[in-house]
PDB file of C-alpha atoms in Angstrom:
ATOM      1  CA  MET A  33     -50.242  88.701 -21.874  1.00  0.00           C
ATOM      2  CA  ASN A  34     -51.830  85.690 -20.246  1.00  0.00           C
ATOM      3  CA  LYS A  35     -54.197  85.425 -17.351  1.00  0.00           C
ATOM      4  CA  GLY A  36     -51.349  85.240 -14.705  1.00  0.00           C
ATOM      5  CA  GLN A  37     -49.698  88.348 -16.121  1.00  0.00           C
ATOM      6  CA  LEU A  38     -53.041  90.121 -16.065  1.00  0.00           C
ATOM      7  CA  VAL A  39     -53.464  89.205 -12.405  1.00  0.00           C
ATOM      8  CA  GLU A  40     -49.990  90.567 -11.575  1.00  0.00           C
ATOM      9  CA  ALA A  41     -50.733  93.772 -13.366  1.00  0.00           C
ATOM     10  CA  LEU A  42     -54.015  94.241 -11.497  1.00  0.00           C
ATOM     11  CA  GLU A  43     -52.347  93.225  -8.201  1.00  0.00           C
ATOM     12  CA  ALA A  44     -50.164  96.238  -8.546  1.00  0.00           C
ATOM     13  CA  ARG A  45     -53.192  98.583  -8.854  1.00  0.00           C
ATOM     14  CA  LEU A  46     -55.465  96.843  -6.284  1.00  0.00           C
ATOM     15  CA  GLY A  47     -52.912  96.100  -3.817  1.00  0.00           C
ATOM     16  CA  SER A  48     -54.022  92.445  -3.207  1.00  0.00           C
ATOM     17  CA  ARG A  49     -53.524  89.380  -5.246  1.00  0.00           C
ATOM     18  CA  LYS A  50     -56.662  87.815  -3.941  1.00  0.00           C
ATOM     19  CA  ALA A  51     -58.692  90.906  -5.046  1.00  0.00           C
ATOM     20  CA  ALA A  52     -57.011  90.792  -8.531  1.00  0.00           C
ATOM     21  CA  VAL A  53     -57.731  87.070  -9.096  1.00  0.00           C
ATOM     22  CA  GLU A  54     -61.360  87.528  -7.986  1.00  0.00           C
ATOM     23  CA  ALA A  55     -61.719  90.514 -10.385  1.00  0.00           C
ATOM     24  CA  VAL A  56     -60.338  88.587 -13.460  1.00  0.00           C
ATOM     25  CA  ASP A  57     -62.346  85.526 -12.654  1.00  0.00           C
ATOM     26  CA  ALA A  58     -65.535  87.558 -12.231  1.00  0.00           C
ATOM     27  CA  VAL A  59     -65.065  89.390 -15.529  1.00  0.00           C
ATOM     28  CA  ILE A  60     -64.254  86.176 -17.455  1.00  0.00           C
ATOM     29  CA  ASP A  61     -67.183  84.268 -15.850  1.00  0.00           C
ATOM     30  CA  THR A  62     -69.596  87.001 -16.729  1.00  0.00           C
ATOM     31  CA  ILE A  63     -68.535  87.206 -20.265  1.00  0.00           C
ATOM     32  CA  VAL A  64     -68.685  83.388 -20.656  1.00  0.00           C
ATOM     33  CA  ARG A  65     -72.163  83.191 -19.146  1.00  0.00           C
ATOM     34  CA  THR A  66     -73.566  86.055 -21.177  1.00  0.00           C
ATOM     35  CA  VAL A  67     -72.229  84.733 -24.458  1.00  0.00           C
ATOM     36  CA  ALA A  68     -73.459  81.205 -23.665  1.00  0.00           C
ATOM     37  CA  LYS A  69     -76.927  82.728 -23.435  1.00  0.00           C
ATOM     38  CA  GLY A  70     -76.552  84.167 -26.937  1.00  0.00           C
ATOM     39  CA  GLU A  71     -76.099  87.667 -25.918  1.00  0.00           C
ATOM     40  CA  ARG A  72     -73.379  89.968 -27.156  1.00  0.00           C
ATOM     41  CA  VAL A  73     -70.728  91.553 -24.872  1.00  0.00           C
ATOM     42  CA  ALA A  74     -69.195  94.742 -26.258  1.00  0.00           C
ATOM     43  CA  ILE A  75     -66.364  96.408 -24.381  1.00  0.00           C
ATOM     44  CA  SER A  76     -65.569  99.895 -25.665  1.00  0.00           C
ATOM     45  CA  GLY A  77     -61.891 100.185 -26.877  1.00  0.00           C
ATOM     46  CA  PHE A  78     -61.251  96.486 -26.504  1.00  0.00           C
ATOM     47  CA  GLY A  79     -63.677  94.335 -28.593  1.00  0.00           C
ATOM     48  CA  THR A  80     -66.851  92.312 -28.866  1.00  0.00           C
ATOM     49  CA  PHE A  81     -67.661  88.751 -27.809  1.00  0.00           C
ATOM     50  CA  GLU A  82     -70.551  86.819 -29.402  1.00  0.00           C
ATOM     51  CA  LYS A  83     -71.978  83.496 -29.988  1.00  0.00           C
ATOM     52  CA  ALA A  84     -71.639  82.180 -33.600  1.00  0.00           C
ATOM     53  CA  ALA A  85     -73.185  79.056 -35.179  1.00  0.00           C
ATOM     54  CA  ARG A  86     -70.778  76.609 -36.959  1.00  0.00           C
ATOM     55  CA  ALA A  87     -72.632  74.491 -39.550  1.00  0.00           C
ATOM     56  CA  ALA A  88     -72.527  70.801 -39.822  1.00  0.00           C
ATOM     57  CA  ARG A  89     -69.784  69.564 -42.066  1.00  0.00           C
ATOM     58  CA  THR A  90     -67.730  66.525 -43.156  1.00  0.00           C
ATOM     59  CA  GLY A  91     -64.208  66.142 -41.737  1.00  0.00           C
ATOM     60  CA  ARG A  92     -61.437  63.619 -42.078  1.00  0.00           C
ATOM     61  CA  ASN A  93     -59.750  61.537 -39.489  1.00  0.00           C
ATOM     62  CA  PRO A  94     -56.061  62.321 -40.019  1.00  0.00           C
ATOM     63  CA  ARG A  95     -54.832  58.919 -38.689  1.00  0.00           C
ATOM     64  CA  THR A  96     -57.120  56.724 -40.831  1.00  0.00           C
ATOM     65  CA  GLY A  97     -58.241  59.020 -43.643  1.00  0.00           C
ATOM     66  CA  GLU A  98     -61.777  58.045 -42.882  1.00  0.00           C
ATOM     67  CA  THR A  99     -64.478  60.703 -43.353  1.00  0.00           C
ATOM     68  CA  VAL A 100     -66.406  61.840 -40.234  1.00  0.00           C
ATOM     69  CA  LYS A 101     -69.530  63.766 -39.921  1.00  0.00           C
ATOM     70  CA  ILE A 102     -69.180  66.805 -37.594  1.00  0.00           C
ATOM     71  CA  LYS A 103     -72.381  68.135 -35.913  1.00  0.00           C
ATOM     72  CA  LYS A 104     -73.346  71.728 -35.970  1.00  0.00           C
ATOM     73  CA  THR A 105     -72.239  73.606 -32.881  1.00  0.00           C
ATOM     74  CA  SER A 106     -72.009  77.030 -31.207  1.00  0.00           C
ATOM     75  CA  VAL A 107     -68.622  78.646 -30.732  1.00  0.00           C
ATOM     76  CA  PRO A 108     -67.509  81.989 -29.088  1.00  0.00           C
ATOM     77  CA  ARG A 109     -66.230  84.601 -31.438  1.00  0.00           C
ATOM     78  CA  PHE A 110     -64.201  87.688 -30.617  1.00  0.00           C
ATOM     79  CA  LYS A 111     -63.844  90.844 -32.787  1.00  0.00           C
ATOM     80  CA  ALA A 112     -61.140  93.253 -31.810  1.00  0.00           C
ATOM     81  CA  GLY A 113     -62.209  96.921 -31.378  1.00  0.00           C
ATOM     82  CA  THR A 114     -60.519  99.967 -32.913  1.00  0.00           C
TER      83      THR A 114
END
């Protein structure tokens, strides 16, 4: 299921496409902002979103074969619930 299909499913329950789009966007925006702050978002029966650190590493440019240094970064991580 993608975002559009989720909106359609919510539209059937809420009765309005505008309300469904606003609900989906609000939930996604809240999760993104909270995880970006470094906090954890746990939704019972669904899963957990959290911020994870990815260490600096050496990569390789596939076109030239040249080694490239990749800086450390933070990425979102999702763990499915039971």
